[in-house]
JSON list of C-alpha atoms in Angstrom, two decimals:
[
{"chain": "S", "resi": 1, "resn": "UNK", "atom": "CA", "xyz": [-28.74, -140.21, -23.92]},
{"chain": "S", "resi": 2, "resn": "UNK", "atom": "CA", "xyz": [-31.41, -142.90, -24.10]},
{"chain": "S", "resi": 3, "resn": "UNK", "atom": "CA", "xyz": [-34.25, -143.30, -21.52]},
{"chain": "S", "resi": 4, "resn": "UNK", "atom": "CA", "xyz": [-32.84, -146.85, -20.79]},
{"chain": "S", "resi": 5, "resn": "UNK", "atom": "CA", "xyz": [-29.48, -145.42, -19.62]},
{"chain": "S", "resi": 6, "resn": "UNK", "atom": "CA", "xyz": [-31.20, -143.25, -17.03]},
{"chain": "S", "resi": 7, "resn": "UNK", "atom": "CA", "xyz": [-31.46, -144.65, -13.37]},
{"chain": "S", "resi": 8, "resn": "UNK", "atom": "CA", "xyz": [-34.29, -143.09, -11.67]},
{"chain": "S", "resi": 9, "resn": "UNK", "atom": "CA", "xyz": [-34.89, -143.72, -7.81]},
{"chain": "S", "resi": 10, "resn": "UNK", "atom": "CA", "xyz": [-38.17, -144.94, -6.51]},
{"chain": "S", "resi": 11, "resn": "UNK", "atom": "CA", "xyz": [-40.55, -142.06, -5.61]},
{"chain": "S", "resi": 12, "resn": "UNK", "atom": "CA", "xyz": [-40.52, -143.55, -2.12]},
{"chain": "S", "resi": 13, "resn": "UNK", "atom": "CA", "xyz": [-36.80, -143.56, -1.53]},
{"chain": "S", "resi": 14, "resn": "UNK", "atom": "CA", "xyz": [-35.40, -140.86, 0.56]},
{"chain": "S", "resi": 15, "resn": "UNK", "atom": "CA", "xyz": [-33.31, -137.99, -1.01]},
{"chain": "S", "resi": 16, "resn": "UNK", "atom": "CA", "xyz": [-29.47, -138.67, -0.84]},
{"chain": "S", "resi": 17, "resn": "UNK", "atom": "CA", "xyz": [-27.60, -136.70, 1.70]},
{"chain": "S", "resi": 18, "resn": "UNK", "atom": "CA", "xyz": [-25.34, -133.96, 0.62]},
{"chain": "S", "resi": 19, "resn": "UNK", "atom": "CA", "xyz": [-22.73, -131.74, 2.35]},
{"chain": "S", "resi": 20, "resn": "UNK", "atom": "CA", "xyz": [-23.51, -128.22, 2.51]},
{"chain": "S", "resi": 21, "resn": "UNK", "atom": "CA", "xyz": [-19.93, -127.51, 2.06]},
{"chain": "S", "resi": 22, "resn": "UNK", "atom": "CA", "xyz": [-20.26, -128.92, -1.41]},
{"chain": "S", "resi": 23, "resn": "UNK", "atom": "CA", "xyz": [-22.91, -126.37, -2.45]},
{"chain": "S", "resi": 24, "resn": "UNK", "atom": "CA", "xyz": [-21.66, -123.24, -4.37]},
{"chain": "S", "resi": 25, "resn": "UNK", "atom": "CA", "xyz": [-23.97, -120.14, -4.22]},
{"chain": "S", "resi": 26, "resn": "UNK", "atom": "CA", "xyz": [-24.49, -118.09, -7.41]},
{"chain": "S", "resi": 27, "resn": "UNK", "atom": "CA", "xyz": [-24.27, -114.44, -6.37]},
{"chain": "S", "resi": 28, "resn": "UNK", "atom": "CA", "xyz": [-26.72, -113.69, -9.21]},
{"chain": "S", "resi": 29, "resn": "UNK", "atom": "CA", "xyz": [-29.31, -115.76, -7.68]},
{"chain": "S", "resi": 30, "resn": "UNK", "atom": "CA", "xyz": [-28.59, -115.80, -3.95]},
{"chain": "S", "resi": 31, "resn": "UNK", "atom": "CA", "xyz": [-27.18, -112.85, -2.33]},
{"chain": "S", "resi": 32, "resn": "UNK", "atom": "CA", "xyz": [-26.85, -114.29, 1.24]},
{"chain": "S", "resi": 33, "resn": "UNK", "atom": "CA", "xyz": [-27.38, -117.77, 2.76]},
{"chain": "S", "resi": 34, "resn": "UNK", "atom": "CA", "xyz": [-27.46, -118.84, 6.45]},
{"chain": "S", "resi": 35, "resn": "UNK", "atom": "CA", "xyz": [-29.11, -121.44, 8.64]},
{"chain": "S", "resi": 36, "resn": "UNK", "atom": "CA", "xyz": [-32.42, -120.78, 10.47]},
{"chain": "S", "resi": 37, "resn": "UNK", "atom": "CA", "xyz": [-33.60, -123.36, 12.92]},
{"chain": "S", "resi": 38, "resn": "UNK", "atom": "CA", "xyz": [-37.31, -124.56, 12.74]},
{"chain": "S", "resi": 39, "resn": "UNK", "atom": "CA", "xyz": [-37.84, -123.11, 16.25]},
{"chain": "S", "resi": 40, "resn": "UNK", "atom": "CA", "xyz": [-37.16, -119.63, 14.99]},
{"chain": "S", "resi": 41, "resn": "UNK", "atom": "CA", "xyz": [-39.31, -120.05, 11.97]},
{"chain": "S", "resi": 42, "resn": "UNK", "atom": "CA", "xyz": [-42.33, -120.45, 14.21]},
{"chain": "S", "resi": 43, "resn": "UNK", "atom": "CA", "xyz": [-41.47, -117.57, 16.55]},
{"chain": "S", "resi": 44, "resn": "UNK", "atom": "CA", "xyz": [-44.31, -114.97, 16.43]},
{"chain": "S", "resi": 45, "resn": "UNK", "atom": "CA", "xyz": [-41.93, -112.17, 17.18]},
{"chain": "S", "resi": 46, "resn": "UNK", "atom": "CA", "xyz": [-40.03, -112.75, 13.73]},
{"chain": "S", "resi": 47, "resn": "UNK", "atom": "CA", "xyz": [-42.81, -113.86, 11.34]},
{"chain": "S", "resi": 48, "resn": "UNK", "atom": "CA", "xyz": [-45.36, -111.61, 9.65]},
{"chain": "S", "resi": 49, "resn": "UNK", "atom": "CA", "xyz": [-48.10, -112.17, 7.23]},
{"chain": "S", "resi": 50, "resn": "UNK", "atom": "CA", "xyz": [-47.20, -110.91, 3.79]},
{"chain": "S", "resi": 51, "resn": "UNK", "atom": "CA", "xyz": [-49.55, -110.80, 0.85]},
{"chain": "S", "resi": 52, "resn": "UNK", "atom": "CA", "xyz": [-47.37, -110.64, -2.34]},
{"chain": "S", "resi": 53, "resn": "UNK", "atom": "CA", "xyz": [-49.33, -108.82, -5.07]},
{"chain": "S", "resi": 54, "resn": "UNK", "atom": "CA", "xyz": [-52.63, -109.54, -3.08]},
{"chain": "S", "resi": 55, "resn": "UNK", "atom": "CA", "xyz": [-52.43, -113.32, -3.34]},
{"chain": "S", "resi": 56, "resn": "UNK", "atom": "CA", "xyz": [-52.82, -115.72, -0.38]},
{"chain": "S", "resi": 57, "resn": "UNK", "atom": "CA", "xyz": [-50.78, -114.29, 2.51]},
{"chain": "S", "resi": 58, "resn": "UNK", "atom": "CA", "xyz": [-47.73, -116.27, 3.62]},
{"chain": "S", "resi": 59, "resn": "UNK", "atom": "CA", "xyz": [-45.23, -115.65, 6.45]},
{"chain": "S", "resi": 60, "resn": "UNK", "atom": "CA", "xyz": [-42.23, -113.61, 5.75]},
{"chain": "S", "resi": 61, "resn": "UNK", "atom": "CA", "xyz": [-39.51, -114.26, 8.45]},
{"chain": "S", "resi": 62, "resn": "UNK", "atom": "CA", "xyz": [-37.24, -111.68, 9.84]},
{"chain": "S", "resi": 63, "resn": "UNK", "atom": "CA", "xyz": [-33.53, -112.50, 9.67]},
{"chain": "S", "resi": 64, "resn": "UNK", "atom": "CA", "xyz": [-32.03, -109.16, 10.48]},
{"chain": "S", "resi": 65, "resn": "UNK", "atom": "CA", "xyz": [-30.24, -110.53, 13.52]},
{"chain": "S", "resi": 66, "resn": "UNK", "atom": "CA", "xyz": [-28.35, -113.31, 11.60]},
{"chain": "S", "resi": 67, "resn": "UNK", "atom": "CA", "xyz": [-27.57, -110.79, 8.80]},
{"chain": "S", "resi": 68, "resn": "UNK", "atom": "CA", "xyz": [-26.30, -108.11, 11.11]},
{"chain": "S", "resi": 69, "resn": "UNK", "atom": "CA", "xyz": [-24.01, -110.81, 12.78]},
{"chain": "S", "resi": 70, "resn": "UNK", "atom": "CA", "xyz": [-22.73, -111.75, 9.30]},
{"chain": "S", "resi": 71, "resn": "UNK", "atom": "CA", "xyz": [-22.03, -108.09, 8.43]},
{"chain": "S", "resi": 72, "resn": "UNK", "atom": "CA", "xyz": [-24.93, -107.91, 5.94]},
{"chain": "S", "resi": 73, "resn": "UNK", "atom": "CA", "xyz": [-26.73, -104.53, 5.65]},
{"chain": "S", "resi": 74, "resn": "UNK", "atom": "CA", "xyz": [-30.40, -104.55, 5.42]},
{"chain": "S", "resi": 75, "resn": "UNK", "atom": "CA", "xyz": [-31.84, -102.80, 2.30]},
{"chain": "S", "resi": 76, "resn": "UNK", "atom": "CA", "xyz": [-33.71, -99.43, 2.50]},
{"chain": "S", "resi": 77, "resn": "UNK", "atom": "CA", "xyz": [-37.54, -100.12, 2.46]},
{"chain": "S", "resi": 78, "resn": "UNK", "atom": "CA", "xyz": [-39.40, -99.17, -0.76]},
{"chain": "S", "resi": 79, "resn": "UNK", "atom": "CA", "xyz": [-43.05, -99.01, -1.76]},
{"chain": "S", "resi": 80, "resn": "UNK", "atom": "CA", "xyz": [-42.41, -101.82, -4.37]},
{"chain": "S", "resi": 81, "resn": "UNK", "atom": "CA", "xyz": [-43.43, -105.17, -3.26]},
{"chain": "S", "resi": 82, "resn": "UNK", "atom": "CA", "xyz": [-40.70, -106.84, -5.36]},
{"chain": "S", "resi": 83, "resn": "UNK", "atom": "CA", "xyz": [-37.89, -104.87, -3.74]},
{"chain": "S", "resi": 84, "resn": "UNK", "atom": "CA", "xyz": [-36.76, -105.68, -0.11]},
{"chain": "S", "resi": 85, "resn": "UNK", "atom": "CA", "xyz": [-40.04, -107.33, 1.15]},
{"chain": "S", "resi": 86, "resn": "UNK", "atom": "CA", "xyz": [-40.29, -105.54, 4.47]},
{"chain": "S", "resi": 87, "resn": "UNK", "atom": "CA", "xyz": [-41.97, -102.20, 5.03]},
{"chain": "S", "resi": 88, "resn": "UNK", "atom": "CA", "xyz": [-39.77, -101.70, 8.14]},
{"chain": "S", "resi": 89, "resn": "UNK", "atom": "CA", "xyz": [-36.64, -99.74, 7.82]},
{"chain": "S", "resi": 90, "resn": "UNK", "atom": "CA", "xyz": [-33.49, -101.91, 8.52]},
{"chain": "S", "resi": 91, "resn": "UNK", "atom": "CA", "xyz": [-35.38, -105.26, 8.40]},
{"chain": "S", "resi": 92, "resn": "UNK", "atom": "CA", "xyz": [-34.14, -108.00, 6.24]},
{"chain": "S", "resi": 93, "resn": "UNK", "atom": "CA", "xyz": [-36.50, -111.00, 5.62]},
{"chain": "S", "resi": 94, "resn": "UNK", "atom": "CA", "xyz": [-37.06, -114.33, 3.99]},
{"chain": "S", "resi": 95, "resn": "UNK", "atom": "CA", "xyz": [-39.80, -113.34, 1.57]},
{"chain": "S", "resi": 96, "resn": "UNK", "atom": "CA", "xyz": [-40.86, -113.66, -2.08]},
{"chain": "S", "resi": 97, "resn": "UNK", "atom": "CA", "xyz": [-40.42, -116.95, -3.79]},
{"chain": "S", "resi": 98, "resn": "UNK", "atom": "CA", "xyz": [-38.14, -118.14, -1.19]},
{"chain": "S", "resi": 99, "resn": "UNK", "atom": "CA", "xyz": [-40.59, -117.18, 1.59]},
{"chain": "S", "resi": 100, "resn": "UNK", "atom": "CA", "xyz": [-43.40, -118.79, -0.42]},
{"chain": "S", "resi": 101, "resn": "UNK", "atom": "CA", "xyz": [-41.58, -122.31, -0.80]},
{"chain": "S", "resi": 102, "resn": "UNK", "atom": "CA", "xyz": [-40.49, -122.01, 2.89]},
{"chain": "S", "resi": 103, "resn": "UNK", "atom": "CA", "xyz": [-44.19, -121.64, 3.89]},
{"chain": "S", "resi": 104, "resn": "UNK", "atom": "CA", "xyz": [-45.27, -124.51, 1.64]},
{"chain": "S", "resi": 105, "resn": "UNK", "atom": "CA", "xyz": [-42.48, -126.73, 3.27]},
{"chain": "S", "resi": 106, "resn": "UNK", "atom": "CA", "xyz": [-43.65, -125.56, 6.86]},
{"chain": "S", "resi": 107, "resn": "UNK", "atom": "CA", "xyz": [-47.24, -126.34, 6.11]},
{"chain": "S", "resi": 108, "resn": "UNK", "atom": "CA", "xyz": [-46.28, -129.79, 4.78]},
{"chain": "S", "resi": 109, "resn": "UNK", "atom": "CA", "xyz": [-44.57, -130.39, 8.03]},
{"chain": "S", "resi": 110, "resn": "UNK", "atom": "CA", "xyz": [-47.57, -129.31, 10.10]},
{"chain": "S", "resi": 111, "resn": "UNK", "atom": "CA", "xyz": [-45.65, -126.20, 11.40]},
{"chain": "S", "resi": 112, "resn": "UNK", "atom": "CA", "xyz": [-47.83, -123.46, 9.81]},
{"chain": "S", "resi": 113, "resn": "UNK", "atom": "CA", "xyz": [-51.63, -123.52, 9.35]}
]
């Protein structure tokens, strides 16, 4: 395909809207997916600082309630930072790379410091 045949949108154009129903999750990449409103993502009762491998801390977000409502069991806690994310038994969180990118987005939106 030549570069002339590519049609790129302007960097100032908004991203096109897509239907969430049109998305297909890859079980190998995404174990669980659900909605979390912005108001919950700033709730101090469900966010906690997490310092993955000693780098700049970001907020991990507790999603245990949503997971339990969907019939998803929380993993057992481990001492390995790469597994499970939460030091608290029975807690499931948005953490790791997903948590990091969520924090970048929330900072960009001015919702996290």
